[in-house]
mmCIF file of C-alpha atoms in Angstrom:
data_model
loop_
_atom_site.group_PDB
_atom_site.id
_atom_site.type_symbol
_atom_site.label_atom_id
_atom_site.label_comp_id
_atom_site.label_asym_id
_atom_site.label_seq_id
_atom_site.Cartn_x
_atom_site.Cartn_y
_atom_site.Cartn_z
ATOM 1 C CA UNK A 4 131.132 148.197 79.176
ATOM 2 C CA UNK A 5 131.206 144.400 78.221
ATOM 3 C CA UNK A 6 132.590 143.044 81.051
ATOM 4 C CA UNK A 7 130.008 145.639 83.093
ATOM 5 C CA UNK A 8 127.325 143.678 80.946
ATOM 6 C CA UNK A 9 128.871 140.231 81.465
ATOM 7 C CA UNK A 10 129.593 140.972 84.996
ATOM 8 C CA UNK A 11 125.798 141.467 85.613
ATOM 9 C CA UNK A 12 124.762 139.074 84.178
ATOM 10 C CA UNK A 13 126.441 136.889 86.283
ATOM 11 C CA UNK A 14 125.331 138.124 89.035
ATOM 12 C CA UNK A 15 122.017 138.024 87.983
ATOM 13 C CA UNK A 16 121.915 133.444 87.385
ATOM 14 C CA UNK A 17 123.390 133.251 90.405
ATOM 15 C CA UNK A 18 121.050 135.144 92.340
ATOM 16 C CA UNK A 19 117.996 133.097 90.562
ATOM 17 C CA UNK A 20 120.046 129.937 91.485
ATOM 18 C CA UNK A 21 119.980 130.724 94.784
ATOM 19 C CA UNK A 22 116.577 131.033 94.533
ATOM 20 C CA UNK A 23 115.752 127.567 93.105
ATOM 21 C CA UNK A 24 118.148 125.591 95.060
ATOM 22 C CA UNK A 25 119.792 125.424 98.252
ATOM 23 C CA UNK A 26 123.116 123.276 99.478
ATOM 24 C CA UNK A 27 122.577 120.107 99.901
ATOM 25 C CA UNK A 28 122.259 118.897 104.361
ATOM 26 C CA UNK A 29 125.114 117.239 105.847
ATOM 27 C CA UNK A 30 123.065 116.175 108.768
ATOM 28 C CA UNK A 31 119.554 115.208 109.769
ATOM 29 C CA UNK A 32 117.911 118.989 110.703
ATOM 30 C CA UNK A 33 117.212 118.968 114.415
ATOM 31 C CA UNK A 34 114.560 121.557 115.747
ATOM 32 C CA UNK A 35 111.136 122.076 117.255
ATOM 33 C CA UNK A 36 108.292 121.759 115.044
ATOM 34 C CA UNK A 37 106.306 124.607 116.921
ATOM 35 C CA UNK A 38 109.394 126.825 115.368
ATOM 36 C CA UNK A 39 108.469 125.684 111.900
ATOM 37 C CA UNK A 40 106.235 127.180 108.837
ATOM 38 C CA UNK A 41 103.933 124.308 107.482
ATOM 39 C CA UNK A 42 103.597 123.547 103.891
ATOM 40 C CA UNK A 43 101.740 121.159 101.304
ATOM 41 C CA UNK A 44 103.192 121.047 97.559
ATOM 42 C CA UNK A 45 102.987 118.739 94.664
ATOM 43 C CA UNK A 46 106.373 117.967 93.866
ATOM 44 C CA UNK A 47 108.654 115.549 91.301
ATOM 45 C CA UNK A 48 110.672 114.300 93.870
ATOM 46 C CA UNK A 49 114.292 112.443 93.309
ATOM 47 C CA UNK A 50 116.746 110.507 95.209
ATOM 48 C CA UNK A 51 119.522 112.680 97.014
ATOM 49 C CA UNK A 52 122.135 110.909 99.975
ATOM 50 C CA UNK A 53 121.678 109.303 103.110
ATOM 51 C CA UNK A 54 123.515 111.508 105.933
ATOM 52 C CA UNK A 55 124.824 109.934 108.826
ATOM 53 C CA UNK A 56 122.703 108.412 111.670
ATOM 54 C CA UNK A 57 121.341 110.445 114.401
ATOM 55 C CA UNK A 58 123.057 110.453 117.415
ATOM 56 C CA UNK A 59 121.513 108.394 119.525
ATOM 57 C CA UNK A 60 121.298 106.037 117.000
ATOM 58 C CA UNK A 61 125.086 105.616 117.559
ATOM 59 C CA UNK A 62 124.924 104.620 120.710
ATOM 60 C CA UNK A 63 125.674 100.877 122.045
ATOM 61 C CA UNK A 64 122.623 98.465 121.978
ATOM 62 C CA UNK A 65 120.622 101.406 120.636
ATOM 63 C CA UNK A 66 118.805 99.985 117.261
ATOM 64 C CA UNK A 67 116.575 102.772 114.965
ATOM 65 C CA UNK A 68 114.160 101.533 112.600
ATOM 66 C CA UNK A 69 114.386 104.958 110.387
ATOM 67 C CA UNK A 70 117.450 105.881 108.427
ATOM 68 C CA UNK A 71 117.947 110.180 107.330
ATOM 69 C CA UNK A 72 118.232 111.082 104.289
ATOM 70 C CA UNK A 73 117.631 114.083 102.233
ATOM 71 C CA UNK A 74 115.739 114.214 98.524
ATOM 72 C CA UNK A 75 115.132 116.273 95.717
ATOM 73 C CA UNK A 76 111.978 117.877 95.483
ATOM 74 C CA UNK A 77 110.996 120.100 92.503
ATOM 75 C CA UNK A 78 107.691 122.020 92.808
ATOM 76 C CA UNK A 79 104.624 121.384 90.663
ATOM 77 C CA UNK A 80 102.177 123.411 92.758
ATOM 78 C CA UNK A 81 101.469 124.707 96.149
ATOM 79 C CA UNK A 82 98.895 123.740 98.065
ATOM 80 C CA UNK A 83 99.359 125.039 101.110
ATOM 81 C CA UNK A 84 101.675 127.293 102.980
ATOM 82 C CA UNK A 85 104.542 128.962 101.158
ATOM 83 C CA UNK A 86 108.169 127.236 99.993
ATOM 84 C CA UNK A 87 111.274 128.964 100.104
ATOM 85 C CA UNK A 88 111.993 127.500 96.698
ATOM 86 C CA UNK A 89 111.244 126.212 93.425
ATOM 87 C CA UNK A 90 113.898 123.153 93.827
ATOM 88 C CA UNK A 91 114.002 121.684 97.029
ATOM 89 C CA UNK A 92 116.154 119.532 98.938
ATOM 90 C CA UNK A 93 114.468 117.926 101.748
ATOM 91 C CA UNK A 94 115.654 115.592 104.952
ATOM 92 C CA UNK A 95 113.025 113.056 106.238
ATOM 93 C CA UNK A 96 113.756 109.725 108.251
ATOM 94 C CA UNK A 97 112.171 105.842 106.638
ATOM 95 C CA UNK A 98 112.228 102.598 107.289
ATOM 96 C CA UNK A 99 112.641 102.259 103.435
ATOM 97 C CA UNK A 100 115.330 104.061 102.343
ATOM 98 C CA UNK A 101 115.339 105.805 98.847
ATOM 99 C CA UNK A 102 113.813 102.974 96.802
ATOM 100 C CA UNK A 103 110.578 104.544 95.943
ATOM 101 C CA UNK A 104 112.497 107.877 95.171
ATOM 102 C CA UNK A 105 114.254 106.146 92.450
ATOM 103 C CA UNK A 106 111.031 104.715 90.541
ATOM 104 C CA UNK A 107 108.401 107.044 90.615
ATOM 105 C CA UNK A 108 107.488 109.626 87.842
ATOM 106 C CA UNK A 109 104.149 110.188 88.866
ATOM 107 C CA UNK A 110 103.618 113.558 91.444
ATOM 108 C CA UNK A 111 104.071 113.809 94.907
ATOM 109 C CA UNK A 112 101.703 115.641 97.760
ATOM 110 C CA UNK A 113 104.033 116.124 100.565
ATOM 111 C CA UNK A 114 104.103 117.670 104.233
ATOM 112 C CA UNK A 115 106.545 119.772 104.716
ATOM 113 C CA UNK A 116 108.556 121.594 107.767
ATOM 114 C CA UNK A 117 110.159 124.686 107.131
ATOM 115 C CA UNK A 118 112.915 126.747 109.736
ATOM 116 C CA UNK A 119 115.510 127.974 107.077
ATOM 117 C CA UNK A 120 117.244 127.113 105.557
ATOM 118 C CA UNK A 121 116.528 123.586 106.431
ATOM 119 C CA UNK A 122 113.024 122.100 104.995
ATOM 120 C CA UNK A 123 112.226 118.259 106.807
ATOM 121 C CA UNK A 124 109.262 116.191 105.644
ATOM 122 C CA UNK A 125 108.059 114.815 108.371
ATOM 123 C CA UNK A 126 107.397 110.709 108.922
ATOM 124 C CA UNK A 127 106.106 108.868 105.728
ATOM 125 C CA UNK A 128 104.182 112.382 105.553
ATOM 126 C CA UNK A 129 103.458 111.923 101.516
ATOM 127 C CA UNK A 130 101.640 110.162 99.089
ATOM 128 C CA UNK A 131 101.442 109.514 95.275
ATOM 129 C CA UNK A 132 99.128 111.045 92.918
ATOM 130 C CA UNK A 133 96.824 110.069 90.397
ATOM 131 C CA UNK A 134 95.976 112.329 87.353
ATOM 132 C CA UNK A 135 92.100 112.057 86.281
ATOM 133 C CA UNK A 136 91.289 112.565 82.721
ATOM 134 C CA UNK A 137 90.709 116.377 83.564
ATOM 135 C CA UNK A 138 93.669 116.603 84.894
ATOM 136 C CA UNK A 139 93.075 116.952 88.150
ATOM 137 C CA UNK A 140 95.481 114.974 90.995
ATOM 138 C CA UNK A 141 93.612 112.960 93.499
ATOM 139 C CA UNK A 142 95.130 110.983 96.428
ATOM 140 C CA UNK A 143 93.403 108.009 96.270
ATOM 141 C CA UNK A 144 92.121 106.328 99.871
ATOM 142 C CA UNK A 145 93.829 103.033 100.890
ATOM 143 C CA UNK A 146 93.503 103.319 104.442
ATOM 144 C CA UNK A 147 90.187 104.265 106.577
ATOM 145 C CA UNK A 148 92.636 107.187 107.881
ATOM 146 C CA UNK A 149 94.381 108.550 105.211
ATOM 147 C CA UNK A 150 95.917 110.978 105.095
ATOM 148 C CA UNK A 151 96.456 110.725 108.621
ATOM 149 C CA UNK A 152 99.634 113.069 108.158
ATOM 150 C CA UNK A 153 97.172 115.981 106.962
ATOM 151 C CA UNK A 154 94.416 117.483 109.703
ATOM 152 C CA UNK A 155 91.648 114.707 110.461
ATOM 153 C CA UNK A 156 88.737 116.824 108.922
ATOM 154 C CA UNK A 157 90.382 116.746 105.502
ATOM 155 C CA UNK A 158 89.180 112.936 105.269
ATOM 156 C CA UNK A 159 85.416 114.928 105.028
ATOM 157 C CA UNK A 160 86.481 116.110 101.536
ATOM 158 C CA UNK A 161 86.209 112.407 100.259
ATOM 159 C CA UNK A 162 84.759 111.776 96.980
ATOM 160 C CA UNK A 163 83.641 108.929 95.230
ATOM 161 C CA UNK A 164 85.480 108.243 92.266
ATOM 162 C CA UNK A 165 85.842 105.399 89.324
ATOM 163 C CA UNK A 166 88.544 103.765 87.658
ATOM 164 C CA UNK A 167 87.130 104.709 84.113
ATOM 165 C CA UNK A 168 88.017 108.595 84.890
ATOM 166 C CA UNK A 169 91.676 107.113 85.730
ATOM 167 C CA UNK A 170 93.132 105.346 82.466
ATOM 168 C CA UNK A 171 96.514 105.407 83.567
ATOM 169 C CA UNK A 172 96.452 104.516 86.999
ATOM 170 C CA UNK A 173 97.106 100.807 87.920
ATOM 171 C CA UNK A 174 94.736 98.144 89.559
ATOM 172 C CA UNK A 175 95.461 96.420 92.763
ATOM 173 C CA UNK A 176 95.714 92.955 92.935
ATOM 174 C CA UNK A 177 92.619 91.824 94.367
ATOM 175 C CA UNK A 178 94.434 89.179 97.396
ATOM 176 C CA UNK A 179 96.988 92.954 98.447
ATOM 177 C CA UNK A 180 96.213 93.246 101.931
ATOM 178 C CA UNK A 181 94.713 96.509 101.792
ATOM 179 C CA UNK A 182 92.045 95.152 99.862
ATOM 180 C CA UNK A 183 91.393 92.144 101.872
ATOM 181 C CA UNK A 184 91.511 93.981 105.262
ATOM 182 C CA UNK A 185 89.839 97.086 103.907
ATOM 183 C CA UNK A 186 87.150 95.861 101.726
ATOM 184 C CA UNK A 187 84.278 98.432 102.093
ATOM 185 C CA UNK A 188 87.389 100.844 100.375
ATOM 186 C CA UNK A 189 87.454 99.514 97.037
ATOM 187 C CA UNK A 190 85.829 97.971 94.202
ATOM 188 C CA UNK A 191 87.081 94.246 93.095
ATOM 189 C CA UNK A 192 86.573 93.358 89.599
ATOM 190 C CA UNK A 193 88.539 90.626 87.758
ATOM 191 C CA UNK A 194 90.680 92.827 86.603
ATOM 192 C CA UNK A 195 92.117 93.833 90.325
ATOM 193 C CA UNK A 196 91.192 96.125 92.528
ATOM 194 C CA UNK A 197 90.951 100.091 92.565
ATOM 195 C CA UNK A 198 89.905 102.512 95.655
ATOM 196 C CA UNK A 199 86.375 103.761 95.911
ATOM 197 C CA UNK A 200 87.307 107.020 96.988
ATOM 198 C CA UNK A 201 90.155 110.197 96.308
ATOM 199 C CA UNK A 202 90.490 113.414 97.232
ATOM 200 C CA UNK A 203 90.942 116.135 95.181
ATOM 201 C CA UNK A 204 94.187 118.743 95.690
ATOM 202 C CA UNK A 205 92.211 121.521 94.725
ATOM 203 C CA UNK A 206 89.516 120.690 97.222
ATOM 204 C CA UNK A 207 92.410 119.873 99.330
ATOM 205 C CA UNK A 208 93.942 123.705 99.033
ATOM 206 C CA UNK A 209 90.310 125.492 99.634
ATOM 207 C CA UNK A 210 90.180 123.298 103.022
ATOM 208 C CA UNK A 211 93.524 124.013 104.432
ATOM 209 C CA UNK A 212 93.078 127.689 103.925
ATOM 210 C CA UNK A 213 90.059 127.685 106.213
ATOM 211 C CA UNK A 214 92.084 125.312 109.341
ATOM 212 C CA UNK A 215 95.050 126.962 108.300
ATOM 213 C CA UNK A 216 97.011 124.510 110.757
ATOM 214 C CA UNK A 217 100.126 125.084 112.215
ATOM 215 C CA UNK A 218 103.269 122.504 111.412
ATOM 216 C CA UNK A 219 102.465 120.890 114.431
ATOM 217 C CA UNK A 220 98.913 120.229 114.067
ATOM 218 C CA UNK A 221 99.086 119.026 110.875
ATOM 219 C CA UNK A 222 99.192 115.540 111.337
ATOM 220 C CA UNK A 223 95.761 113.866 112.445
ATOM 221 C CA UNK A 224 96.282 112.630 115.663
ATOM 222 C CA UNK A 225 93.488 111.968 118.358
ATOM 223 C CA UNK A 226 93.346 109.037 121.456
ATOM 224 C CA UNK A 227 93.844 106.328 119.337
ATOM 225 C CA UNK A 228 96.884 107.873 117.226
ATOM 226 C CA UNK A 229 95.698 106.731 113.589
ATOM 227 C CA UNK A 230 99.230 106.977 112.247
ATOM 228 C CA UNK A 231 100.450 103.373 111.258
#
């Protein structure tokens, strides 16, 4: 009867680990976003490995720009779309490498790419958040299209904020080139810099759930291709 008990038990954490985690990729995932499920999260992300370059990456006088590599992503909350897990482990391609993954404590809101059991965030598809003193996250606004990797309509849910409802979050220095080539987007005091406008992830859920856009209309693209 014990080892019925213990036997069950067993069964039982690794059935939940299976659905928190996943193995980690051992190459870059390759498939056709129109095959995907779309998703928006805040996560805690983490570094993971690099896996090896694409193919035609490896191919003489070929030079890429973007190296793959997967990361850890844990889930705070959903904002859109539905994960496959709690924990995460997602491929993407940068120009940057894992750096930023190593530093940051603050959350995540990601774009996501799902076709099980492999999960891709697409290009430079996230951003860091900033907690208000009511706790809400807000993506602050540092370029006139962000977030260019989310629908183009969600820059209508804009809102003005201040730095006073943001005690923790950092000025800018005031010469950063954002602020010098972007200057109607934030205020300059002598203390630095700070963005005149954010977007709130709550407003940010109710508006998705009315475009409800596919994984490959996510991204804000029109005739002029805002990406950068």
């Amino acid at each position: 009867m014990v080892r019925t008990c213990v036997l069950a038990i067993f069964m039982l954490l690794a059935l939940l680990s299976c659905a928190t985690t996943t193995s980690s990729p051992t190459a870059y995932p390759i498939f056709r976003l129109e095959d995907a499920k779309p998703a928006v999260a805040v996560v805690r992300v983490s570094p993971g490995k690099y896996l090896p370059e694409l193919e035609e990456c490896t191919k003489p006088d070929v030079w890429c720009l973007h190296s793959p590599f997967w990361f850890n992503a844990r889930l705070i909350e959903p904002v859109y779309g539905t994960l496959p897990r709690s924990r995460l482990k997602v491929s993407t391609l940068s120009h940057y490498g894992m750096d930023a993954y190593k530093r940051t404590r603050a959350p995540w809101l990601v774009s996501l790419a799902i076709h099980e059991p492999d999960v891709i965030m697409p290009l430079y598809a996230s951003a860091g958040l900033e907690t208000r003193k009511d706790g809400s996250l807000f993506l602050l606004v540092h370029h006139p299209h962000d977030p260019w990797w989310l629908p183009c309509s969600v820059a209508q849910s804009r809102e003005i904020i201040a730095k006073s409802d943001f005690p923790q979050s950092p000025f800018i220095e005031n010469d950063a080139y954002a602020v010098r080539k972007y200057p109607e987007l934030y205020v300059v005091s002598r203390d630095g810099a700070f963005p005149k406008f954010g977007i709130d992830t709550t407003r940010l859920r109710e508006l998705l759930a009315g475009l409800r856009p596919s994984a490959d209309t996510m991204r804000c693209k029109d005739d002029s291709d805002k990406s950068p």
